[in-house]
mmCIF file of C-alpha atoms and ligand atoms in Angstrom:
data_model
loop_
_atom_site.group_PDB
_atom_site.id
_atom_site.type_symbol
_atom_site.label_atom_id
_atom_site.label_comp_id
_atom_site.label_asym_id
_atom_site.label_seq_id
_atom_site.Cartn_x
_atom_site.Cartn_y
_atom_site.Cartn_z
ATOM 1 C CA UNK A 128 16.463 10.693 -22.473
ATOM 2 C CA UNK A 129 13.739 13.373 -21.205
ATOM 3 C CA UNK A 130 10.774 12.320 -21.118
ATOM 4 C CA UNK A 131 8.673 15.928 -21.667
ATOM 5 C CA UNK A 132 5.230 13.695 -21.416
ATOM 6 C CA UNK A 133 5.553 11.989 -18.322
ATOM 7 C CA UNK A 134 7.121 15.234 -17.068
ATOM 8 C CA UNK A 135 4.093 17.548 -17.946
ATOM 9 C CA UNK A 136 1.503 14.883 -16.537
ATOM 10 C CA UNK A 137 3.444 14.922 -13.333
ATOM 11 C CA UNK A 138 3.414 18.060 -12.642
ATOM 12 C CA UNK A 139 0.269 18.402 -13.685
ATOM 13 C CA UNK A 140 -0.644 15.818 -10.828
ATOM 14 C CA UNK A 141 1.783 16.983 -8.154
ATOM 15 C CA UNK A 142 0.342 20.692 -7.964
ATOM 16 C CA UNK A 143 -3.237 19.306 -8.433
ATOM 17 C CA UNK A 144 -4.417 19.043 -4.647
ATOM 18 C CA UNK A 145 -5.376 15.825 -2.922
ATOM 19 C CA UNK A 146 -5.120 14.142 -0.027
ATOM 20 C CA UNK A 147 -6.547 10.921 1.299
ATOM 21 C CA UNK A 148 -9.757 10.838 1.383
ATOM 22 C CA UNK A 149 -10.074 13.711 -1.148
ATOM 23 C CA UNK A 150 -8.506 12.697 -4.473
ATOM 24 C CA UNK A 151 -11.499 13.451 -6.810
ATOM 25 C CA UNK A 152 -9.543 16.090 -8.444
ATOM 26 C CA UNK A 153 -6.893 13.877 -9.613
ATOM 27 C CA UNK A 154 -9.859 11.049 -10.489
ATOM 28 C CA UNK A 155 -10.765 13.690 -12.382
ATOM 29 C CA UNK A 156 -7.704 14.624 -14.680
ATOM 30 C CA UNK A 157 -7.018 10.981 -14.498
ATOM 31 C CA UNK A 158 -10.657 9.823 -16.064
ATOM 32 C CA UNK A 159 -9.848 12.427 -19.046
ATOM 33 C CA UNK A 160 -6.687 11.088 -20.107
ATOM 34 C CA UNK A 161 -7.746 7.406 -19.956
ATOM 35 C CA UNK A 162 -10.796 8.269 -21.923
ATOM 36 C CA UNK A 163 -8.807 9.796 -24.447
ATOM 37 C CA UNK A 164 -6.812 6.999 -24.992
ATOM 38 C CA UNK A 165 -10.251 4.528 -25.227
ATOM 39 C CA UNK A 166 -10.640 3.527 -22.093
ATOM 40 C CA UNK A 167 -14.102 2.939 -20.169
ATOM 41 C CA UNK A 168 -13.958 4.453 -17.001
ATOM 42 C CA UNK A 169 -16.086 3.787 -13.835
ATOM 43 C CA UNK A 170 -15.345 4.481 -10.377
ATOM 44 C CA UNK A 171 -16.509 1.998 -7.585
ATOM 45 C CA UNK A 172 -17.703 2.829 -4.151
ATOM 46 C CA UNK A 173 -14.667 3.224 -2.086
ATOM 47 C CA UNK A 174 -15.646 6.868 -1.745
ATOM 48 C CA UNK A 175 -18.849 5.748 -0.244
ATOM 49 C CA UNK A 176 -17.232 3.140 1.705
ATOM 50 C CA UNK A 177 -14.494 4.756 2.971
ATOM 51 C CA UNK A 178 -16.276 8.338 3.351
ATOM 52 C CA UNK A 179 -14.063 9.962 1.085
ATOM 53 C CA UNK A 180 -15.350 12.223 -1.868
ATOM 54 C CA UNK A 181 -14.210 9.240 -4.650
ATOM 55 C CA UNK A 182 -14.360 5.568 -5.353
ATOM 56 C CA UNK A 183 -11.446 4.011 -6.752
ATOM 57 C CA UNK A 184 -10.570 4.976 -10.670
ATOM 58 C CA UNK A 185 -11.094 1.860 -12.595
ATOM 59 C CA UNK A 186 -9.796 1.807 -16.452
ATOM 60 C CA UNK A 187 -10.684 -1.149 -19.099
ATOM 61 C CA UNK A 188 -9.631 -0.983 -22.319
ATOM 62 C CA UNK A 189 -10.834 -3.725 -24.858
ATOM 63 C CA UNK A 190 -7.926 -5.191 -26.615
ATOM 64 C CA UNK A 191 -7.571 -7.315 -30.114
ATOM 65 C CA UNK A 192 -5.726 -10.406 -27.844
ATOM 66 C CA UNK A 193 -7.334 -12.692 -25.570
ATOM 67 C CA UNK A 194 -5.465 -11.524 -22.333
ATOM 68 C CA UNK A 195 -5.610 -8.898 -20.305
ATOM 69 C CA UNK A 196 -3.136 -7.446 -18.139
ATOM 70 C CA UNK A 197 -3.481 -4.864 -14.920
ATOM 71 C CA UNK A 198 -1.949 -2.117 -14.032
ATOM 72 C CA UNK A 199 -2.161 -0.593 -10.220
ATOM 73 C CA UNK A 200 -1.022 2.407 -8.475
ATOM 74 C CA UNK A 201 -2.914 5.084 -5.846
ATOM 75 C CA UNK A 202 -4.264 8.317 -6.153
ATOM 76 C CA UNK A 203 -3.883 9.816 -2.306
ATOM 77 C CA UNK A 204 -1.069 11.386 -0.901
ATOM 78 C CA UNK A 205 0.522 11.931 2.608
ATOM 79 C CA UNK A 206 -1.284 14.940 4.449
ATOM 80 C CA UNK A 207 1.661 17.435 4.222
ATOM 81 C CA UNK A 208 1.124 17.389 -0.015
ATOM 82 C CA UNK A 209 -1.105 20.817 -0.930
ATOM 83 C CA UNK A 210 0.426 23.570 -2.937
ATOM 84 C CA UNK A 211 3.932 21.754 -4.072
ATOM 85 C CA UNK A 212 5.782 23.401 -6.280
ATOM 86 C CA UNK A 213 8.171 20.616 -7.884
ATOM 87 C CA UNK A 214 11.550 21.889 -8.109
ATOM 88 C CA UNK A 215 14.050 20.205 -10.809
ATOM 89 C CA UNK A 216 17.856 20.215 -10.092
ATOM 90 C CA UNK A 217 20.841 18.222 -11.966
ATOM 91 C CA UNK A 218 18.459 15.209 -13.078
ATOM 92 C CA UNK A 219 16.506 15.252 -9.708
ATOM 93 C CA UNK A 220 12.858 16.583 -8.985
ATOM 94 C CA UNK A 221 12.073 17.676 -5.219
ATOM 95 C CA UNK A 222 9.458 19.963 -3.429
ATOM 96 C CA UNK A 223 10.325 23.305 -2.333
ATOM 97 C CA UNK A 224 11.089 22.222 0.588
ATOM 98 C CA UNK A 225 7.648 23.079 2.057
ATOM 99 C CA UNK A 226 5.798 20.121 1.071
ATOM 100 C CA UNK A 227 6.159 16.632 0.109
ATOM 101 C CA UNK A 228 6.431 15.945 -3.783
ATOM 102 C CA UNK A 229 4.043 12.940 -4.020
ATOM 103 C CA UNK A 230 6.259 11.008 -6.410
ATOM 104 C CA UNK A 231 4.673 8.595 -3.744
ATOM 105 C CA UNK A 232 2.530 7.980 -6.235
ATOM 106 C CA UNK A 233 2.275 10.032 -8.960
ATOM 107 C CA UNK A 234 5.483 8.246 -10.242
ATOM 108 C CA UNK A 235 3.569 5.406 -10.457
ATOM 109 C CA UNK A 236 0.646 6.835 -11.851
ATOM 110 C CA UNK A 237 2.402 8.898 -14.757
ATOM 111 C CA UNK A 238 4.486 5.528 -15.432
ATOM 112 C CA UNK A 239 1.375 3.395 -16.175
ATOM 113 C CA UNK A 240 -0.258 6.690 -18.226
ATOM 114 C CA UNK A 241 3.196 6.797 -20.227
ATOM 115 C CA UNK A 242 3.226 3.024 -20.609
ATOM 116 C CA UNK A 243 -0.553 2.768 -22.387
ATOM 117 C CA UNK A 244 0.361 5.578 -24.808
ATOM 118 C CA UNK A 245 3.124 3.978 -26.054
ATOM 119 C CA UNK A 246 1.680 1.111 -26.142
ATOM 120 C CA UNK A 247 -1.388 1.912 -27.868
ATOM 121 C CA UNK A 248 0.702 4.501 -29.946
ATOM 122 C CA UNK A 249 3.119 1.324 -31.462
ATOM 123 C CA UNK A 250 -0.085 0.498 -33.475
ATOM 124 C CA UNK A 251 0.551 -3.209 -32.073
ATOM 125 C CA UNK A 252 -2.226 -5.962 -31.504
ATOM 126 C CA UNK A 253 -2.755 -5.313 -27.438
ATOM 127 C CA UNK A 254 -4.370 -6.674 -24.673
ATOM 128 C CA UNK A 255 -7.372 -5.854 -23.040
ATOM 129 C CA UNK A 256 -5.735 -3.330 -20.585
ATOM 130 C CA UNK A 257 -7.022 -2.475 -17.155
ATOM 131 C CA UNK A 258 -6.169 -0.398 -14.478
ATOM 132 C CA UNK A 259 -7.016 0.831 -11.120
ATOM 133 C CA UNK A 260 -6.098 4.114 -9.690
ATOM 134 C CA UNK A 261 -6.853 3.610 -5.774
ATOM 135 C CA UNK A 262 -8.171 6.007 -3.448
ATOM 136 C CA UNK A 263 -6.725 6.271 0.436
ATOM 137 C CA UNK A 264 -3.776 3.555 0.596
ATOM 138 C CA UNK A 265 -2.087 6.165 2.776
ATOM 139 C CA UNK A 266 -4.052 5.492 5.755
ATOM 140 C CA UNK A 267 -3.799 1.843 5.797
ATOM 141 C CA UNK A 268 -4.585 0.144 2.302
ATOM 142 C CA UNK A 269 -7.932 1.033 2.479
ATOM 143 C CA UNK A 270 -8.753 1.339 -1.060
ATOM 144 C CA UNK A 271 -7.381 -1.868 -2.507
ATOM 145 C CA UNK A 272 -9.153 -3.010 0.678
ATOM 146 C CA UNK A 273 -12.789 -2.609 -0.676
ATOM 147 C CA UNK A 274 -11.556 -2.987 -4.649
ATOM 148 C CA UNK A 275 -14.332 -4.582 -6.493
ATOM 149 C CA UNK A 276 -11.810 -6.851 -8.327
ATOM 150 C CA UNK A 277 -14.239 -8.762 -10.503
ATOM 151 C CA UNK A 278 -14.327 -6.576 -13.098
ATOM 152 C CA UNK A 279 -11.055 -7.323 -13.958
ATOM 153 C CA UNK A 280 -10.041 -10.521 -16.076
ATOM 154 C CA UNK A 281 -6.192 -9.871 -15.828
ATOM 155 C CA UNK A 282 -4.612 -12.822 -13.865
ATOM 156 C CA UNK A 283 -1.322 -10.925 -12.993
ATOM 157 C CA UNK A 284 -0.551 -7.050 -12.325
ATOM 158 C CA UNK A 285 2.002 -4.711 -11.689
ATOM 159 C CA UNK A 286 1.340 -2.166 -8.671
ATOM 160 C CA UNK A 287 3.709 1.238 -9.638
ATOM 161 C CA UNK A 288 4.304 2.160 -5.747
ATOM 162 C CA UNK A 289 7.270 1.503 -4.401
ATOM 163 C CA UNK A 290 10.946 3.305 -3.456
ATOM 164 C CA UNK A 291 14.244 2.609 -5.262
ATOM 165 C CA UNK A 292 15.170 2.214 -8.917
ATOM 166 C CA UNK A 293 13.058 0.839 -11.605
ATOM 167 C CA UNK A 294 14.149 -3.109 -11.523
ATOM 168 C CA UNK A 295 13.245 -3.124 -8.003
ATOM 169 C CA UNK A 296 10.225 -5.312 -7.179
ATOM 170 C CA UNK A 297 8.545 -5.995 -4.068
ATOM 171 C CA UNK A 298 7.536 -9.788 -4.031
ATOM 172 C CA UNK A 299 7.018 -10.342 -0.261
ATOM 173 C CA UNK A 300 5.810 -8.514 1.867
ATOM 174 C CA UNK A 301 4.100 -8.949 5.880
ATOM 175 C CA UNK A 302 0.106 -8.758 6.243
ATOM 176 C CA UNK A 303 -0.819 -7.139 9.304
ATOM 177 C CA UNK A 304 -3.645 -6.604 12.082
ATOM 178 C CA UNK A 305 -4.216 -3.925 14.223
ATOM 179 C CA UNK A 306 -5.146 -4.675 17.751
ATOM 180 C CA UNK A 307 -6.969 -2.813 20.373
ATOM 181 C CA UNK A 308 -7.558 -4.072 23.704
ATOM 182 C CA UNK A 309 -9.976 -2.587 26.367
ATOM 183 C CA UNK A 310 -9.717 -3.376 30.328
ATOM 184 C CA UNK A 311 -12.450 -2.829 32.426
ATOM 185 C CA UNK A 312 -11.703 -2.934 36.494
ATOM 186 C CA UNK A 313 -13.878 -1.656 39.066
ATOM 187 C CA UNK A 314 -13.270 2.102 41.046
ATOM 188 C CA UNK A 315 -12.660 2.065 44.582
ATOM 189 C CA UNK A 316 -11.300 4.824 46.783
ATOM 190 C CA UNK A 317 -7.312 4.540 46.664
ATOM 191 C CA UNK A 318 -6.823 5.832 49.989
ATOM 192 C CA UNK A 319 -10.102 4.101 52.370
ATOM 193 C CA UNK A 320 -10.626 1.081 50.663
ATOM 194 C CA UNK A 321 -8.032 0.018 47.575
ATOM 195 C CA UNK A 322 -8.689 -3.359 48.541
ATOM 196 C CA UNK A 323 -12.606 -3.081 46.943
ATOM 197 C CA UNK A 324 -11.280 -1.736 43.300
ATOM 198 C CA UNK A 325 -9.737 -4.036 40.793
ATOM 199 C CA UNK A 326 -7.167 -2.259 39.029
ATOM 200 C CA UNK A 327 -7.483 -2.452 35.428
ATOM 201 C CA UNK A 328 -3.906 -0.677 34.779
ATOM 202 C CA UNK A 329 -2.146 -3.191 36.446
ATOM 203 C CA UNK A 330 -3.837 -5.976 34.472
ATOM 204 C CA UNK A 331 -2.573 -4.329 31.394
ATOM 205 C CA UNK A 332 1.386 -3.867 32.436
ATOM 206 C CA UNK A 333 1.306 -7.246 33.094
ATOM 207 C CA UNK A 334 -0.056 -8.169 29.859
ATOM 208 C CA UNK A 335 2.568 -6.239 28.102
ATOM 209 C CA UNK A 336 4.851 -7.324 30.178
ATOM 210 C CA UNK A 337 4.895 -10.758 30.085
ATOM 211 C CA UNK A 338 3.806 -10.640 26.399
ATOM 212 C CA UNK A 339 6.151 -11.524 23.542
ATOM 213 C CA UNK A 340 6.499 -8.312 21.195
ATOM 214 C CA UNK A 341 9.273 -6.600 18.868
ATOM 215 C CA UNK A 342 10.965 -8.999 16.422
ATOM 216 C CA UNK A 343 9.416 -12.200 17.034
ATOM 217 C CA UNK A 344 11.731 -14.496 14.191
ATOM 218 C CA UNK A 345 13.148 -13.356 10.854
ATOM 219 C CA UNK A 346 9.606 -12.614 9.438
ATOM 220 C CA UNK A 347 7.438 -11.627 12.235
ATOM 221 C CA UNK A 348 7.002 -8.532 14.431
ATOM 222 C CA UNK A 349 4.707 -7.240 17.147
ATOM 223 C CA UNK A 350 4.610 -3.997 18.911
ATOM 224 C CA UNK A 351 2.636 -2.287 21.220
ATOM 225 C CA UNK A 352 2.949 1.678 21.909
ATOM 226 C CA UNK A 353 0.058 3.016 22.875
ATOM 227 C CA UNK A 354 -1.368 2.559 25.771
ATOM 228 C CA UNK A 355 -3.741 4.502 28.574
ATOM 229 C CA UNK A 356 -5.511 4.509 31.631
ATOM 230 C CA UNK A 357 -8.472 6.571 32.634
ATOM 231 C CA UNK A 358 -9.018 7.292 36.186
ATOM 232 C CA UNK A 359 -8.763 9.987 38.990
ATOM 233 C CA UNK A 360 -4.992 10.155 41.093
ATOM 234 C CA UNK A 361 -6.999 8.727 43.831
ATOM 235 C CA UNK A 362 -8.946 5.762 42.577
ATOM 236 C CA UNK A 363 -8.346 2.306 41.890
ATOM 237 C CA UNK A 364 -7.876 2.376 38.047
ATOM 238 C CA UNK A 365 -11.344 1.071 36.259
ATOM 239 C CA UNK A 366 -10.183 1.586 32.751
ATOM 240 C CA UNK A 367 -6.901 1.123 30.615
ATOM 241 C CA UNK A 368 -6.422 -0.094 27.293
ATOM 242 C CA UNK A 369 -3.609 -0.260 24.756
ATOM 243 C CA UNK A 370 -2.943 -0.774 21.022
ATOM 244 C CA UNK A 371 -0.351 -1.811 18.761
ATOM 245 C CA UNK A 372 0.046 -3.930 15.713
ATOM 246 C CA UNK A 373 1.424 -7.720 14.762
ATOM 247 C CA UNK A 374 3.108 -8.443 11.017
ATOM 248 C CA UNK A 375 4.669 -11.362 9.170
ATOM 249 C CA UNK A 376 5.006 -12.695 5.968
ATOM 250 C CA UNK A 377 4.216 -15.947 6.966
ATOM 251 C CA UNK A 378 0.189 -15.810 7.193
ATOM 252 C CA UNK A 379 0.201 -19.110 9.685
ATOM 253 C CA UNK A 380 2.385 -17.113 12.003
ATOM 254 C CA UNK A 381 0.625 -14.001 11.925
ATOM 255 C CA UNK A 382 -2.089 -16.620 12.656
ATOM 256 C CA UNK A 383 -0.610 -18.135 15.458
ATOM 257 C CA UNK A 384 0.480 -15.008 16.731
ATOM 258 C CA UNK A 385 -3.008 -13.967 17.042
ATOM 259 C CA UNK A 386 -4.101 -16.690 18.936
ATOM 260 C CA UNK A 387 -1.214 -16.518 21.415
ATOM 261 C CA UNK A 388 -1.843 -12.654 21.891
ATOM 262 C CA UNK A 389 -5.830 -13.893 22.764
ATOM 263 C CA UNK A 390 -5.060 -16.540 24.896
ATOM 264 C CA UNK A 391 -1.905 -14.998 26.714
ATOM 265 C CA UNK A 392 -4.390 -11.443 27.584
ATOM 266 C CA UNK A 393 -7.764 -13.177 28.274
ATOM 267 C CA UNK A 394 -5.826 -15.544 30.478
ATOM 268 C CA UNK A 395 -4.556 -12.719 32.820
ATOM 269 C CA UNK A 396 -7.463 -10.643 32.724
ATOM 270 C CA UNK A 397 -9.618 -13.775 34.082
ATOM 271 C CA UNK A 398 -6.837 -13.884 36.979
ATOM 272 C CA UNK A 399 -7.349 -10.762 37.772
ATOM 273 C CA UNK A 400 -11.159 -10.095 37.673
ATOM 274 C CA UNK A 401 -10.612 -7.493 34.596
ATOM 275 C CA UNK A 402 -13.134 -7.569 32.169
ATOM 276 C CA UNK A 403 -11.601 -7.693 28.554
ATOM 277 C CA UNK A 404 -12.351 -6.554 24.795
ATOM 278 C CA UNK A 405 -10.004 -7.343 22.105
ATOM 279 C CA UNK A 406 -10.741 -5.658 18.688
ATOM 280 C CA UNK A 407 -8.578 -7.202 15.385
ATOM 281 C CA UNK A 408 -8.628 -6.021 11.998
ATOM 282 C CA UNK A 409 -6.936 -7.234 9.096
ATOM 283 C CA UNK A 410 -5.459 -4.238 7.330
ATOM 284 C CA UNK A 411 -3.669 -6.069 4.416
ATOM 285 C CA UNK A 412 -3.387 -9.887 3.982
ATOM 286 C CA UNK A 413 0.565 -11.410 3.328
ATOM 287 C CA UNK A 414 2.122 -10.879 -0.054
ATOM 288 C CA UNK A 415 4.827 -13.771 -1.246
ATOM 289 C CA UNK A 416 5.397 -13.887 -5.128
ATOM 290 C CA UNK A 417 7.386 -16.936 -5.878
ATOM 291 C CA UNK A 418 10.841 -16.567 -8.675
ATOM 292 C CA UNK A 419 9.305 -18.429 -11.359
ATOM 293 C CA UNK A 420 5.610 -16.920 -11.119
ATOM 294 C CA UNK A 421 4.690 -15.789 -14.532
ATOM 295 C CA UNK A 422 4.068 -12.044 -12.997
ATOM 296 C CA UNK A 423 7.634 -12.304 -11.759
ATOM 297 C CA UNK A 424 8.620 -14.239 -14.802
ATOM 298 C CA UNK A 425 7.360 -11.359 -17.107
ATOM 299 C CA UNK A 426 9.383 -8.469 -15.236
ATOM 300 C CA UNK A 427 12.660 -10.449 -15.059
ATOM 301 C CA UNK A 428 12.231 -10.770 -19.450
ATOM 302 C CA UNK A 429 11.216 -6.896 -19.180
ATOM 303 C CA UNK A 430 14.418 -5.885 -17.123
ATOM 304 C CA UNK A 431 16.846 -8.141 -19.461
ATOM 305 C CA UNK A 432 15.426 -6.296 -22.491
ATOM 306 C CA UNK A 433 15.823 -3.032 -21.262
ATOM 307 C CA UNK A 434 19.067 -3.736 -19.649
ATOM 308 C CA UNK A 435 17.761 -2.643 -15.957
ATOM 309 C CA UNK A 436 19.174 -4.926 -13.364
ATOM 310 C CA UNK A 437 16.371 -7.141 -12.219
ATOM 311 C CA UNK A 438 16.281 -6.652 -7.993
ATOM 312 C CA UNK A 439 13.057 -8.965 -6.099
ATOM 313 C CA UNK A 440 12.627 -7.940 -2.882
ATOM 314 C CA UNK A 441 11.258 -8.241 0.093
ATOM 315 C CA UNK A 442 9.095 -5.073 1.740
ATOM 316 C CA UNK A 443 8.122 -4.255 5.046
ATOM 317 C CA UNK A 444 4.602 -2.503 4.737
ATOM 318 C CA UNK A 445 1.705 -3.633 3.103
ATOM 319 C CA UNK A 446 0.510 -2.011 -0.575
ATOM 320 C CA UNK A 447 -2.270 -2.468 -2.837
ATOM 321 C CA UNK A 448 -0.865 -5.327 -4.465
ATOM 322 C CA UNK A 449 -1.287 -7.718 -0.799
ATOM 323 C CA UNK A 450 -5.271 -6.781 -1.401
ATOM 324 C CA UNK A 451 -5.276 -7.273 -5.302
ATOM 325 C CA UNK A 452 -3.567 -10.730 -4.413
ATOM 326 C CA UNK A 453 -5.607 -11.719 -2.636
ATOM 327 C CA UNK A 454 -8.569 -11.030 -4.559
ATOM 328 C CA UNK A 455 -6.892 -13.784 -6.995
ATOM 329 C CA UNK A 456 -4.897 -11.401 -9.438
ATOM 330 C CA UNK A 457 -1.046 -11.984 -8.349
ATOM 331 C CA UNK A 458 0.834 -8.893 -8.288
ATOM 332 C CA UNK A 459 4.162 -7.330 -7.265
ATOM 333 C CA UNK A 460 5.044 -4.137 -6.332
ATOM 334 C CA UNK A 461 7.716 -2.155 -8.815
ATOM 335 C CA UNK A 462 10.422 0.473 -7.716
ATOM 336 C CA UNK A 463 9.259 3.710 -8.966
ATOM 337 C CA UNK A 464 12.526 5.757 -8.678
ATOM 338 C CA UNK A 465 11.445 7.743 -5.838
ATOM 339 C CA UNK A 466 13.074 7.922 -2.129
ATOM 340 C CA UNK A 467 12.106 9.275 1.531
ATOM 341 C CA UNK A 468 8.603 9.452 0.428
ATOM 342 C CA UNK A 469 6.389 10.903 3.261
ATOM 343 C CA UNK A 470 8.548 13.780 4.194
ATOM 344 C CA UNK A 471 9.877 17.056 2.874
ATOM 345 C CA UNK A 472 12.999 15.497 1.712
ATOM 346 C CA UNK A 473 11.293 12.999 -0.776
ATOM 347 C CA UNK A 474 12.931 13.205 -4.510
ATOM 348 C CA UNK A 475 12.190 11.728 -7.943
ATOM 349 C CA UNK A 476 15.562 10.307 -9.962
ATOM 350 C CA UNK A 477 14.096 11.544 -13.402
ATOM 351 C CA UNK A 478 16.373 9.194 -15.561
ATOM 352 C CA UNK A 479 14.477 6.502 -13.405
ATOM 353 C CA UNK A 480 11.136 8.123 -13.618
ATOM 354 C CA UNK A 481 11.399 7.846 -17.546
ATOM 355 C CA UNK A 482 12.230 4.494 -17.576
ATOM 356 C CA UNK A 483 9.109 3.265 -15.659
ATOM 357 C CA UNK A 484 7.472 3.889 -18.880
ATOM 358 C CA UNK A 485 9.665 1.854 -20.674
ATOM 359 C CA UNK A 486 9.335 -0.756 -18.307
ATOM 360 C CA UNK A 487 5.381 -0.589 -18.476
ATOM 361 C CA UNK A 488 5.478 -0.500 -22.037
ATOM 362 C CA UNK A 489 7.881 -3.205 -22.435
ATOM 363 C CA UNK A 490 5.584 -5.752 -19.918
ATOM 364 C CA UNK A 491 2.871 -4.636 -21.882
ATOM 365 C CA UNK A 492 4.425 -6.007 -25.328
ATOM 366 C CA UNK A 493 6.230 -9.031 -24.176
ATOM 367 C CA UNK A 494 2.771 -10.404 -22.683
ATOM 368 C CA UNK A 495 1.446 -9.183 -25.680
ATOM 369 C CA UNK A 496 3.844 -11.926 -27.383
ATOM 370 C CA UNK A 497 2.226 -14.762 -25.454
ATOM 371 C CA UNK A 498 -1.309 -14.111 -26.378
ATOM 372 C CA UNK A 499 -3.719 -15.161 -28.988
ATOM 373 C CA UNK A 500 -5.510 -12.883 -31.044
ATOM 374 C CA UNK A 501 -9.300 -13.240 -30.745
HETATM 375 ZN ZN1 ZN B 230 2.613 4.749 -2.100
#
């Protein structure tokens, strides 16, 4: 059945300009509708953080039970996403072929909206409800990143940003860190005296190598593609570097990983007389939701309701929900009903579209059933 409400809000959203980094607009539109439906608003300091021109959107709404449950999903979109013009044909929304649509995320976004009005609108006992509509998870996760998740007193959540049909949840996925590494060698004249320079390129190919990258086992990957060298045709090479990334969804391998990478590169470098730097950031920690988790537990009951064929998976980026996990509220990721997301080609199934409110709305009431009222 059409859904005319989730419909208007997303398009609404979609030809509402953003981009990461610059979603006030939508924070705007989105801080109006929550308030309308009693919800105390606040943004935190992402913006501020993250030098972008808004914090992350932050919802509460007091409830008559004694839980609370949160909802999740992001604001930004991929650069190519100004001026779309949704486009609806047999059952399926796309862009004009200019643009992306940004279903990635305002699928998501319009779900959870859809899911607290017909929630609230069943007149029902509810519980506190919270959300948070993140700013620049594009980039790299940076919002849930710096998400000030103490306000919150939800002990499970649902994050609305993911591909495939609604049913479809993400309950593993790999953390990651990016790594940079700097050489330092010394110039020399390549032609008169080559033997004076140290050659900082040559460090660095044998580094990669003799280093263990691409799929390491079943759950962990490394890879390496950019590198450079910065020197004259004629000199012994005094500066090269490269960068690359390392995942798993094992956090002791992505542990032990790191420590190999350290050891096998420093070891080299001190062979060869190369001074080194090596620069590691976390960008998202692992995500691994066990069967059985009451998060879990609560979308299986939610899917058997509804009749929607209940599909845990595995995912191979990171998402807001490895942050808000890790900030002690465990969460999975949930299909949205949208596909090639981040290109011109990405399309919104609307029969699944609809149903993500159904599916919000129908979490909402069966964890309703297990709480107390106050
Ligand atoms: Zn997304």
């Amino acid at each position: 059945m059409r859904n005319e409400a989730m419909l208007k809000d997303f398009y609404e959203l979609a030809t509402t300009d953003a981009v990461s980094g610059q979603e006030s607009k939508i924070a705007a539109i989105l801080t109006q509708k929550l308030e309308a439906m009693g919800f105390t608003v606040t943004q935190d300091d992402a913006g501020e953080k993250l030098g972008g021109d808004c914090g992350n959107v932050i919802g509460i709404r007091e409830g008559e039970l004694d839980g609370a449950l949160l909802f999740s999903s992001h604001m930004d979109r991929m650069p190519n996403g100004f001026g779309i013009k949704p486009v609806e044909k047999d059952g399926v929304l796309y862009s004009d072929g200019t643009t992306i649509l940004a279903a990635d995320d305002l699928a998501g976004v319009c779900g959870i909206l859809e899911s607290f009005r017909q929630a609230i609108a069943s007149g029902k006992p509810l519980p506190r409800l919270e959300v948070a509509f993140t700013v620049q998870e594009e980039p790299g996760v940076w919002g849930g990143n710096v998400l000030d998740c103490s306000v919150f007193k939800a002990k499970t959540g649902y994050v609305f940003d993911a591909t495939g049909d609604i049913g479809r949840f993400v309950v593993e996925g790999p953390g990651r860190y990016t790594i940079d590494v700097e050489l330092t060698g010394k110039p020399a004249h390549a032609g008169a005296d080559p033997e004076k320079g140290i050659d900082a390129a040559k460090a660095m190919g044998e580094m990669l190598f003799t280093l263990k990258t691409g799929r390491l086992d079943f759950e962990t990957v490394s890879n390496f593609p950019i590198v450079h060298g910065i020197t004259a045709r004629n000199s012994v090479c005094d500066s090269a570097g490269f960068k690359g990334e390392a995942r798993s969804r094992n956090p002791e391998k992505l542990e032990k990983y790191m420590k190999y990478f350290d050891e096998h590169c420093r070891k080299i470098a001190a062979e060869r007389g190369v001074g080194i730097e090596i620069v590691t950031e976390l960008s998202y920690p692992t995500l691994n939701i066990a069967e059985g988790e009451p998060v879990l537990a609560l979308a299986k009951k939610a899917c058997e309701k509804l009749g929607f064929k209940y599909n845990p998976e595995a995912g191979g980026g990171g998402m807001d929900a490895n942050h808000i996990t890790a900030k002690g509220i465990r969460c999975i990721g949930c299909g949205c009903g949208y596909s090639k997301n981040h290109t011109k080609e990405e399309y919104l199934v609307l029969e699944e579209f609809f149903k993500l409110g159904q599916l919000g709305t129908t979490l909402i009431e069966l964890y309703a059933e297990e709480c107390k009222a106050k």
